[in-house]
Short mmCIF file of C-alpha atoms and ligand atoms in Angstrom, two decimals:
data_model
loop_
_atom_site.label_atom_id
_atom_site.label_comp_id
_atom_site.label_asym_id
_atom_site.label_seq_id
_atom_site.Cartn_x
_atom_site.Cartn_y
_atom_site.Cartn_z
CA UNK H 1 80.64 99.79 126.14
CA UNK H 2 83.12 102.24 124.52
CA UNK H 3 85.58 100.60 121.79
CA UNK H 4 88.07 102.74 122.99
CA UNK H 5 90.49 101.33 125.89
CA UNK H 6 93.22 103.37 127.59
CA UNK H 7 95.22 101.15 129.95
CA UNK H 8 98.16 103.93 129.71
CA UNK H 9 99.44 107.01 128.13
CA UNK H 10 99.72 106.41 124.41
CA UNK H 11 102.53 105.30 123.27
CA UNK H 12 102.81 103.30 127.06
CA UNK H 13 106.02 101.77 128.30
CA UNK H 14 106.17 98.58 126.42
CA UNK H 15 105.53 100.50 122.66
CA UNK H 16 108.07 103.02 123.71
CA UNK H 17 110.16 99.72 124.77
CA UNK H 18 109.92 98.78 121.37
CA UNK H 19 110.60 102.13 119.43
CA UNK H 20 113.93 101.59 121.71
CA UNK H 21 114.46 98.90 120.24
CA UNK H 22 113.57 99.82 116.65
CA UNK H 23 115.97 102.79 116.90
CA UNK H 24 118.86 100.69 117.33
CA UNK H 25 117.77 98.06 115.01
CA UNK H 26 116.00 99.90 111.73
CA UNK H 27 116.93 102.42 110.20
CA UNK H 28 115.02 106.27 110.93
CA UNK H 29 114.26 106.43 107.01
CA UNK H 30 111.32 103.94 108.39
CA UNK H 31 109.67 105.71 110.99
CA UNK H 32 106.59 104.47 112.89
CA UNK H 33 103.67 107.60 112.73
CA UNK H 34 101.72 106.33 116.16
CA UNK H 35 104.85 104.55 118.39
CA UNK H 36 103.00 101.67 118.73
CA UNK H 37 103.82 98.39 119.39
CA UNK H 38 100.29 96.37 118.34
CA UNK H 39 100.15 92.89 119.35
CA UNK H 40 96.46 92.41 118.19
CA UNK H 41 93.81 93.88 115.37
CA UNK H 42 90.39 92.75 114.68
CA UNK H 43 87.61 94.30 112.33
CA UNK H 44 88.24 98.40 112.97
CA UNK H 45 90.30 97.70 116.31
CA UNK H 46 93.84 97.56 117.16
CA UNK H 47 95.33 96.32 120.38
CA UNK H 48 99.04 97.70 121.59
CA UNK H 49 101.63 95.56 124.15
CA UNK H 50 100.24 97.97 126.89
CA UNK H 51 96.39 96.49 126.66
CA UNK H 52 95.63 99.87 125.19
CA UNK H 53 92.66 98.91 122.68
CA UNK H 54 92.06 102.17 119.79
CA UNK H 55 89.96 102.75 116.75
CA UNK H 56 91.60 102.59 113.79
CA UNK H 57 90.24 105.11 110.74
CA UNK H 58 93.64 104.18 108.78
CA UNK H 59 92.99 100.92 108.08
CA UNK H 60 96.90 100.15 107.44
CA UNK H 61 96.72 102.58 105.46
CA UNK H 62 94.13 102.04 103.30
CA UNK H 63 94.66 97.53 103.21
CA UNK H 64 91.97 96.54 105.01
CA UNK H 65 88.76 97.68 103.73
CA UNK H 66 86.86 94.83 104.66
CA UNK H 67 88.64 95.04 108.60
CA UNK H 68 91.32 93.42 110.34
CA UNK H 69 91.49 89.95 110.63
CA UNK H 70 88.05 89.27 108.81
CA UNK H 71 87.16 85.77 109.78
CA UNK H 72 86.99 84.62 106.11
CA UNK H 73 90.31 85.72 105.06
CA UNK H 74 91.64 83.97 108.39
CA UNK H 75 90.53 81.18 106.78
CA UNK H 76 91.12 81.04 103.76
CA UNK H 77 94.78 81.69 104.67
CA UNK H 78 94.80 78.54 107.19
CA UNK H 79 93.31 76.52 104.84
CA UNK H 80 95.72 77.28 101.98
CA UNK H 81 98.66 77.12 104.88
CA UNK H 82 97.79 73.34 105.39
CA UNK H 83 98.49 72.66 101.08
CA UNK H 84 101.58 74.75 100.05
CA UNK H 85 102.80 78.27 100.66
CA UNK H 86 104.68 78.57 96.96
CA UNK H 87 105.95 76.97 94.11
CA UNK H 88 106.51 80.07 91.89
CA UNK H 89 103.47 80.88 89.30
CA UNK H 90 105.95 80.62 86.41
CA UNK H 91 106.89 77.45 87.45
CA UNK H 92 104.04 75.80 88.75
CA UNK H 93 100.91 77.30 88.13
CA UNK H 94 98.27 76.51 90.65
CA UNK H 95 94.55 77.11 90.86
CA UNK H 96 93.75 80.42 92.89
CA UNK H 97 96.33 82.51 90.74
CA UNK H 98 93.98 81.83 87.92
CA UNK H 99 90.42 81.91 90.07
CA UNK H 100 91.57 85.22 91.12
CA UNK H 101 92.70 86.78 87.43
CA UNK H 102 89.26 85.66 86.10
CA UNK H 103 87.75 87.45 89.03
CA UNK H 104 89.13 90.40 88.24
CA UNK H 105 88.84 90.15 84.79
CA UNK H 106 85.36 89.68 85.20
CA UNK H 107 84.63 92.13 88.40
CA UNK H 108 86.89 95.16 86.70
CA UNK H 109 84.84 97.61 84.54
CA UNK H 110 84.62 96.91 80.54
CA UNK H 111 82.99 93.56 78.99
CA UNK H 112 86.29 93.46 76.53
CA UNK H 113 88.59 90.21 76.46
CA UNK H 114 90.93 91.07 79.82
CA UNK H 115 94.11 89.74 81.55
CA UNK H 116 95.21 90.07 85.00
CA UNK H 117 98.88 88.97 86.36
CA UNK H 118 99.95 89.42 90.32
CA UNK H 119 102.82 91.20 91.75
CA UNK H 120 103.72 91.96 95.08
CA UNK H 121 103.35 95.83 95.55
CA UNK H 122 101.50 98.64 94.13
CA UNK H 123 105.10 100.28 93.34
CA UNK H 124 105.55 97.06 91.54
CA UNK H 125 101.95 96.74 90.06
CA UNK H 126 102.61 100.22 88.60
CA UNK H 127 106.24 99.48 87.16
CA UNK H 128 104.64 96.52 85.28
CA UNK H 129 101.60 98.63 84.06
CA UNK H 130 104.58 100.90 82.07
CA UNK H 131 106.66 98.33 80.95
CA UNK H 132 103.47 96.78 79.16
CA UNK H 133 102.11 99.99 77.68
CA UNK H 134 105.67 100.36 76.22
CA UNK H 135 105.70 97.48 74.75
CA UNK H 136 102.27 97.27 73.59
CA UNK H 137 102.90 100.72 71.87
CA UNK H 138 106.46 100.73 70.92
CA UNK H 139 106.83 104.08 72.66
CA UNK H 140 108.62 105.48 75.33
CA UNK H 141 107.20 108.82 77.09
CA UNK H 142 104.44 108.55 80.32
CA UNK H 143 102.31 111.21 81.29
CA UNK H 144 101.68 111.99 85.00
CA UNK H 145 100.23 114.50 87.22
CA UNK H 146 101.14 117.01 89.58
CA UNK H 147 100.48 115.99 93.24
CA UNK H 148 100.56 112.23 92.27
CA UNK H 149 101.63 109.12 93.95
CA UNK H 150 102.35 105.67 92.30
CA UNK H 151 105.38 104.53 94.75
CA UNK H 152 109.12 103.94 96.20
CA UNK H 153 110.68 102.08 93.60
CA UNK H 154 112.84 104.50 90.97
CA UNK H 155 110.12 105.03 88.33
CA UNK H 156 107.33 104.79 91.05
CA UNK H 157 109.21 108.01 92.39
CA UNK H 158 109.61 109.76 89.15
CA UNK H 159 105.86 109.07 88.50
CA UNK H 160 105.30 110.51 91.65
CA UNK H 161 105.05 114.59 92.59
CA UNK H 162 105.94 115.66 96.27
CA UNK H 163 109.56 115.61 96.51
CA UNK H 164 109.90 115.06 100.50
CA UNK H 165 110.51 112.50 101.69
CA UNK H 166 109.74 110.54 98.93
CA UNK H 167 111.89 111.92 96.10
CA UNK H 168 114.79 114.26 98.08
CA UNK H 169 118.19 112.61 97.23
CA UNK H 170 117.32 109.72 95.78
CA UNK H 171 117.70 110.50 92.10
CA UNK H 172 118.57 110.57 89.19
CA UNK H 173 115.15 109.05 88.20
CA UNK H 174 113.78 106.91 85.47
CA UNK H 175 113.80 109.38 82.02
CA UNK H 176 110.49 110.20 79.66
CA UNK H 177 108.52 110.59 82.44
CA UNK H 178 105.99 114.23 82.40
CA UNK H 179 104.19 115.61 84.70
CA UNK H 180 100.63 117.66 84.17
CA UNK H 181 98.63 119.70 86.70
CA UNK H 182 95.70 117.72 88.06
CA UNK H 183 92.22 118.75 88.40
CA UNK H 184 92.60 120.02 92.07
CA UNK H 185 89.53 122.05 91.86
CA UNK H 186 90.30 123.86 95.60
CA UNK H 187 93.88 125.22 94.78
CA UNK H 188 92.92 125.80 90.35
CA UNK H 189 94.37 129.15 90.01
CA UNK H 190 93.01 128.53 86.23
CA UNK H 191 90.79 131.17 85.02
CA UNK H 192 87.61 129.17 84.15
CA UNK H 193 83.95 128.97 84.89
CA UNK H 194 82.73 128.68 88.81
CA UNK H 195 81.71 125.44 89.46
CA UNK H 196 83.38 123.79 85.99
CA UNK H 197 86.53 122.06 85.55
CA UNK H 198 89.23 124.82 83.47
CA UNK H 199 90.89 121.78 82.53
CA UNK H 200 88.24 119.76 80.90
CA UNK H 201 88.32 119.92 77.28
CA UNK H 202 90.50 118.37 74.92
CA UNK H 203 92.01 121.65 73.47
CA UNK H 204 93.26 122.42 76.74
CA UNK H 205 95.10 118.92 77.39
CA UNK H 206 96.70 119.65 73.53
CA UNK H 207 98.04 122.63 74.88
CA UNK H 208 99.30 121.21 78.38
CA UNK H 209 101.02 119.24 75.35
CA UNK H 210 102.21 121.52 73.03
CA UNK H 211 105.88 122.55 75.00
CA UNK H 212 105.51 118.94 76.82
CA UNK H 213 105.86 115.94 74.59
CA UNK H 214 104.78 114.68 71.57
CA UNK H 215 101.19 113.36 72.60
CA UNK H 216 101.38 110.53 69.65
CA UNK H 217 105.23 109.66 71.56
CA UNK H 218 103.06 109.11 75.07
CA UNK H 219 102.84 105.14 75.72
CA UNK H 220 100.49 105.74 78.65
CA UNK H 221 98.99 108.14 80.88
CA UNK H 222 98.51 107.27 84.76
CA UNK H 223 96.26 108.50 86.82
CA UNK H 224 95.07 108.22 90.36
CA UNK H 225 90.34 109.16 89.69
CA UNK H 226 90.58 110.23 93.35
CA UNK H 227 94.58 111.36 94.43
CA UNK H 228 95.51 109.25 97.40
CA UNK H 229 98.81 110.40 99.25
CA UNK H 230 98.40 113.71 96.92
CA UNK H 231 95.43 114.77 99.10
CA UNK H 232 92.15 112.98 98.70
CA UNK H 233 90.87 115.00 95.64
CA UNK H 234 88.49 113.75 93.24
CA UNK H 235 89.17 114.63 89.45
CA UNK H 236 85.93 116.09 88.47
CA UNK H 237 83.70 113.90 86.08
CA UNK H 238 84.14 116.11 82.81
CA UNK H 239 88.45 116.38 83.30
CA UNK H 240 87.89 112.30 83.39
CA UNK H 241 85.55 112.50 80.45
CA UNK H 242 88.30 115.10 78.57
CA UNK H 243 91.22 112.41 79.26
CA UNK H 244 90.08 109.87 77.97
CA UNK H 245 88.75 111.11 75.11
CA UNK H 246 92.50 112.50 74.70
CA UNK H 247 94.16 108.87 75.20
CA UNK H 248 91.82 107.76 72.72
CA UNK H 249 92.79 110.18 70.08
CA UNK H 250 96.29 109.86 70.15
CA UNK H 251 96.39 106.26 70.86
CA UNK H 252 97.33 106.56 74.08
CA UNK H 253 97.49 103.97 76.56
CA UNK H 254 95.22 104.89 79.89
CA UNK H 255 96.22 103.49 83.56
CA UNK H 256 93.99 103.74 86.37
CA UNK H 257 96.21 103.74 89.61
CA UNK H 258 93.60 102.04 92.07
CA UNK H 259 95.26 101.37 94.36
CA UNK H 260 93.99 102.97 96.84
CA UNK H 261 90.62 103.72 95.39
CA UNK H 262 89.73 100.06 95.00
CA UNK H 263 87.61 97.68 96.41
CA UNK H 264 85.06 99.70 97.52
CA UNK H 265 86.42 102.41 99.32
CA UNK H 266 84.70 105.15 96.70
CA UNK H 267 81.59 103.22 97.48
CA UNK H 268 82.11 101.47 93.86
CA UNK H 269 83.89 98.80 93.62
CA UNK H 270 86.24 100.92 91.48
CA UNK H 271 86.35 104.35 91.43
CA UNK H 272 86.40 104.22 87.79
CA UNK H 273 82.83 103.40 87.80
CA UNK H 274 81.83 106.35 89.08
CA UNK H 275 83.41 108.07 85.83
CA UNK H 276 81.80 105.53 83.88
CA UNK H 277 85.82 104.92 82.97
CA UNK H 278 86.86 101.83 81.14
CA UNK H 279 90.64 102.15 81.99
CA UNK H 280 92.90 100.45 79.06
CA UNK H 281 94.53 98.81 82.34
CA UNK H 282 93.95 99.16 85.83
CA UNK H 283 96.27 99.07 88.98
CA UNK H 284 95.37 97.04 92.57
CA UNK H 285 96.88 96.20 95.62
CA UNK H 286 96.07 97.53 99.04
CA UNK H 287 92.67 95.90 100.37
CA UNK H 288 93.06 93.40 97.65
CA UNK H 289 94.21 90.66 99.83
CA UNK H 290 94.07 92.30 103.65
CA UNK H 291 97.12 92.78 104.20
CA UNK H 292 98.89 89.68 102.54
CA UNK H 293 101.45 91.63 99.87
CA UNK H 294 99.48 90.95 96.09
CA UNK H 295 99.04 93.64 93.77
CA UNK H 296 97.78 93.14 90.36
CA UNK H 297 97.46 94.48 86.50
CA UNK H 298 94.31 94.14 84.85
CA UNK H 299 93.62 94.96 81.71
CA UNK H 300 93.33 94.83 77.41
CA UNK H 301 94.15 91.08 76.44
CA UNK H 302 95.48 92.92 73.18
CA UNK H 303 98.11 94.47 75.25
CA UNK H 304 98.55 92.43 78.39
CA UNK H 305 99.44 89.61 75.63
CA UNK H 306 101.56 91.90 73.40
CA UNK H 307 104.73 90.79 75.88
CA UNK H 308 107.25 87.53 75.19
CA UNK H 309 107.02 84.73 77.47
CA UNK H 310 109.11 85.21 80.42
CA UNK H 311 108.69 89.03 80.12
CA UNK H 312 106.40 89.82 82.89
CA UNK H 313 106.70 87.91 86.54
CA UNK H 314 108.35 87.17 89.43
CA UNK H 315 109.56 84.93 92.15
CA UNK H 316 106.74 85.61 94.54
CA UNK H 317 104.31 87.15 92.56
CA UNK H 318 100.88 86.09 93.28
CA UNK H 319 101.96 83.88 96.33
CA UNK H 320 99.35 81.09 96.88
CA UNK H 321 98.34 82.61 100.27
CA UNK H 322 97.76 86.20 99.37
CA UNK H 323 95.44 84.88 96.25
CA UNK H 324 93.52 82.49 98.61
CA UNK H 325 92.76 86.00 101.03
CA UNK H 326 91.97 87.76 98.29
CA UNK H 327 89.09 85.55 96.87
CA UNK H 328 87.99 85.67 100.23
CA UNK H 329 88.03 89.15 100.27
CA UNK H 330 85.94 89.46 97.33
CA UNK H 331 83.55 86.90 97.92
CA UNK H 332 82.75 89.32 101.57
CA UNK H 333 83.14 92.42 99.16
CA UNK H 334 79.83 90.83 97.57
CA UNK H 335 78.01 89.06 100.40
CA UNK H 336 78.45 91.75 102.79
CA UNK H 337 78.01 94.39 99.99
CA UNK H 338 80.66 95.95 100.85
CA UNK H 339 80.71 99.30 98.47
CA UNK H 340 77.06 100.16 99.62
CA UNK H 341 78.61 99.89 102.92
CA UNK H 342 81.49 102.34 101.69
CA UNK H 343 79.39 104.89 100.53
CA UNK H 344 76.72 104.99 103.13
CA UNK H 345 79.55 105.60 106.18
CA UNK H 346 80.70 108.06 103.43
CA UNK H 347 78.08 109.67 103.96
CA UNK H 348 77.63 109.71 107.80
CA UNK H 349 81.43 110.75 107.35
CA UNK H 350 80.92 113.82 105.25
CA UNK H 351 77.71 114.87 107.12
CA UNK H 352 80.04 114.99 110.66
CA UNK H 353 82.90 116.89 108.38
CA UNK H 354 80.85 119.32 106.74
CA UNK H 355 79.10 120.24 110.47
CA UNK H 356 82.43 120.70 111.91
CA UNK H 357 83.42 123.12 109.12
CA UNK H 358 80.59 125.24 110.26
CA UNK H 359 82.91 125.14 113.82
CA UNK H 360 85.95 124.92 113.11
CA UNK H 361 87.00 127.88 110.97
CA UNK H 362 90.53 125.39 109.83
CA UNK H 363 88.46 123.53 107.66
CA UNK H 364 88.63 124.82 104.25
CA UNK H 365 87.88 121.78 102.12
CA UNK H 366 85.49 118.83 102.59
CA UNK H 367 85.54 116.28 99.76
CA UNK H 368 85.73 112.67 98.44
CA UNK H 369 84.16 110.16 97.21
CA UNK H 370 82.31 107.11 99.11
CA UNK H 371 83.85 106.75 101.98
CA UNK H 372 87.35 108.64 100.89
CA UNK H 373 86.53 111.29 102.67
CA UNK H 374 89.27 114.10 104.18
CA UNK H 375 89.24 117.85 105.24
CA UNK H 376 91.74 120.11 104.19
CA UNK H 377 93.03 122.47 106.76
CA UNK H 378 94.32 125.86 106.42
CA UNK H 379 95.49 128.65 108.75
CA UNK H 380 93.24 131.50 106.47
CA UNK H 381 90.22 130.31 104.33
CA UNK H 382 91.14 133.24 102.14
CA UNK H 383 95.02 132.54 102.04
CA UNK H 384 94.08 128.99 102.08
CA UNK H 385 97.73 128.40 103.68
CA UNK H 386 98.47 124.84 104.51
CA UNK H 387 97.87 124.25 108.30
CA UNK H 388 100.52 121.24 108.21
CA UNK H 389 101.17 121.79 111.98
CA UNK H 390 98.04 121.76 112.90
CA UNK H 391 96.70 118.97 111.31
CA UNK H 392 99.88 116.73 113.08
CA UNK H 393 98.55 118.08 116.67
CA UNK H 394 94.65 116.85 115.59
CA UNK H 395 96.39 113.31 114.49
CA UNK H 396 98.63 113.29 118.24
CA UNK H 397 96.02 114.53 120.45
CA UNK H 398 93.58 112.08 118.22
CA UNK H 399 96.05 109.06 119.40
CA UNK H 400 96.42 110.18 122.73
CA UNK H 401 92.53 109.56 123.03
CA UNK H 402 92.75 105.79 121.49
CA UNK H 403 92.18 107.07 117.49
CA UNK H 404 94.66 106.31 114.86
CA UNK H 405 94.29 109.38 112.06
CA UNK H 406 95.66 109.34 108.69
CA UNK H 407 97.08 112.90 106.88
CA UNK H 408 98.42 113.25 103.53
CA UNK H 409 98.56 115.96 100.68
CA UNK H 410 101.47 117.81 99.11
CA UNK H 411 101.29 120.23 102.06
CA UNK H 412 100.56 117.86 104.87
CA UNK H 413 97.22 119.55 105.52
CA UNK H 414 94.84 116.71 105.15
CA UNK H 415 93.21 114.50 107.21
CA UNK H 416 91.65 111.42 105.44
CA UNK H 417 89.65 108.70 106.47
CA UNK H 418 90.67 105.19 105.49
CA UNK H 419 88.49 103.03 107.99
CA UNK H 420 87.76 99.54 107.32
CA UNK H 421 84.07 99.57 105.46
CA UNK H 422 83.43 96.80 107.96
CA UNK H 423 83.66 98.96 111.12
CA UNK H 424 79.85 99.20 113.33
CA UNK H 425 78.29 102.23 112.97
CA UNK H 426 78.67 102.54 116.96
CA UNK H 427 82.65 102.43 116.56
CA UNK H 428 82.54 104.64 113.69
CA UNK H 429 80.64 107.43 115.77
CA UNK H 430 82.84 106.93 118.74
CA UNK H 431 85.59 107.25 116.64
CA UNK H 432 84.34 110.57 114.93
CA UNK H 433 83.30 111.74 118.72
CA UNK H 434 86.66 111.66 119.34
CA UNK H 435 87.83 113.08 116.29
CA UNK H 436 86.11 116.47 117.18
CA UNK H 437 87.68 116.20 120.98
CA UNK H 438 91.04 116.14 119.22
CA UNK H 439 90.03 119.19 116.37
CA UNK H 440 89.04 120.88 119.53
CA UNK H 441 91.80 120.44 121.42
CA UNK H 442 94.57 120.90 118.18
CA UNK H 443 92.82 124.30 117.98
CA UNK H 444 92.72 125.92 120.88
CA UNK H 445 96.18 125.50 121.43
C1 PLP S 501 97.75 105.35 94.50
C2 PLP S 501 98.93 104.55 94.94
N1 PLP S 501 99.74 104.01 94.03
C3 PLP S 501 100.82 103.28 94.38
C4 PLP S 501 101.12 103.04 95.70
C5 PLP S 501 102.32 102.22 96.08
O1 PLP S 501 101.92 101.02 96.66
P1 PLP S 501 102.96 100.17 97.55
O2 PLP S 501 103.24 100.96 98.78
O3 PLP S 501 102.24 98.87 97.81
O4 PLP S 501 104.17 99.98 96.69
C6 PLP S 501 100.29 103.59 96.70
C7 PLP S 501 100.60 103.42 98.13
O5 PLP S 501 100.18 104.15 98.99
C8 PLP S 501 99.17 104.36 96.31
O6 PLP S 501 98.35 104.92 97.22
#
């Protein structure tokens, strides 16, 4: 039986009903990308107020790795629901705050003395990250890269690259903030080797520096392994390798953004591990806790403990029910293994992709790693113009056959894959059967 069920057109009357509603009610700086009004979601299926039952290969954009509604999380939540819903950490501590910082001290790579503390975003995750490399370092200037994304808040959106809609007349942004290009090996115009990264080697990242900032001024540099919102492009191993090596030298503090990478999207549970990275501290939030708002810094004791009491925190931070989902989440991260999961439907994934690009003469990039998988589309595959209209007619006539599809990228030309790990290979095949329907359709208009 097909996992796919169209009662009406998509959106039907009662989600359109509801984006009536919305209009009047919230304001258009929030839009809704699909129009629909879901009443229901369970493992890789969502449920509209029309009965209309599709697949969903966003995942909430990238929050529920291990599915909607997985039946462990469920309860865990009811279970905590029945004790108490908060007390404030700095108040009251209670037990899961601290289960779940030892499990991610212990779970995130490195063997070196660590320290986690929860937040509620990964805007906010990344604002704390900054405020503790400052501190730690007594310096001021942070290092970030072209094409990157890190967040809403006002130094989330100077850390971050594409200017609409997330930066246009919202500033004046948070100073000492610089940006540097990122490895984005399809669009280098850099004049290296074939099949090397131009950027990798130290000398280059001191020049990148030299008309920049002071390196030995730079409290941290943040970087997304694999961009997210920037496109879905690996950093190549060596760039990685080059970095760090940098940060080390200049005693420079190193934050992996992971928040969308983690939990075994990458088909690691990090995608740090794949760089054999030891990030000085590391960003989560996303499929952390499934949904329930928790993000988190983990990290160097030595620095996480450089800052006063009462200098880090927050009313809500670490809220008793979004810990208790996310132990659950991790303990079905490990008993359903979870990141082998990841980067096996990676792999059936980017087998479909790369077939289509034999087709479909729009693709012009296939890439990712694990299970972050995306195809870049372009109008030329000399030119290698963005096809940003394009890709929005594969994502509506995707919908109209029961898929929810993802884009992203600095040109809107990217369509990435963000489906919970958990979803049956039968769904996930449907799911990609209809993805070439819509790539089919989108192109022969
Ligand atoms: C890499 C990365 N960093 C930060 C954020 C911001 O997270 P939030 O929307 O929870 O503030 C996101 C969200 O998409 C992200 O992908």
């Amino acid at each position: 039986m097909p996992a796919i069920k169209l009662a009406t057109v998509i959106p039907g009357p009662a989600s359109r009903a509801l984006a009536a509603r919305k209009e009047q009610a919230v304001p258009r700086g929030i839009p809704s990308s699909t129009g629909l009004a879901v009443i229901h979601a369970e493992g890789a299926l969502v449920t509209d107020a029309d009965g209309n039952r599709l697949i969903d290969f966003g995942g909430g954009i990238g929050v529920v790795n291990t599915g909607h509604r997985h039946p462990a999380v469920v309860e865990a939540v009811r279970a905590q629901l029945d004790h108490f819903t908060h007390t404030c950490f700095t108040v009251a501590s209670y037990e899961p705050y601290v289960a779940l910082a030892e499990r991610l001290n212990a779970i995130t790579p490195g063997t070196h003395a660590k320290r986690t503390f929860f937040v509620n975003t990964g805007a906010e995750a990344v604002e704390n990250a900054v405020k503790v490399a400052r501190y730690a370092t007594g310096r001021t200037a942070i290092v970030c890269f072209e094409h990157a994304f890190h967040g809403r808040t006002n130094l989330g959106m100077a850390l971050t690259a594409k200017v609409m809609p997330y930066k246009k007349g919202f500033g004046p942004f948070a100073p000492e903030v610089y940006r540097i290009p990122f490895p984005y090996c399809y669009r280098c115009s850099a004049p290296g080797d074939k099949g090397a990264c131009c950027l990798a080697n130290e000398s280059a990242l001191e020049r990148a520096f030299v008309g920049l900032v002071d390196p030995d001024s730079v409290a941290a540099i943040i970087i997304e392994l694999q961009l997210g919102e920037g496109g879905f492009v690996p950093a190549p191993l060596e760039y990685v390798r080059a970095l760090a090596a940098f940060a080390k030298a200049h005693g420079i503090v190193l934050i992996a953004d992971e928040i969308q990478t983690g939990f075994g999207r990458t088909g690691n549970l990090f995608a740090s591990e794949h760089y054999g990275l030891v990030p000085d501290l590391l960003v989560t939030a996303k499929s952390l806790a499934a949904g329930l708002p928790l993000a988190a810094v983990t990290g160097r004791a030595d620095l996480l403990d450089a800052v006063h009491p009462g200098g880090l925190g927050g009313t809500y931070g670490g809220n008793p029910l979004a810990c208790a989902a996310a132990l659950a989440v991790l303990d079905v991260m490990e008993k359903e293994k979870i990141s082998a999961r990841g980067e096996r439907i990676g792999g059936l994934i980017r087998e479909q992709f790369c077939g289509w690009a034999n087709q479909f003469s729009c693709i012009g990039d296939v890439r990712g790693l694990g299970a972050m998988v995306a195809m870049e589309l372009v109008t030329d595959r000399k030119t290698k113009e963005p096809a940003k209209s394009l890709t929005g007619r594969v994502q509506s006539e995707a919908l109209k056959r029961g898929l929810i599809l993802l884009s992203a990228g600095t040109y809107g030309n990217v369509l990435r894959i963000l489906v919970p790990l958990t979803i049956e290979d039968e769904v996930l095949a449907e799911g990609l059967a209809v993805m070439e329907q819509a790539l089919t359709a989108a192109t022969q208009v």
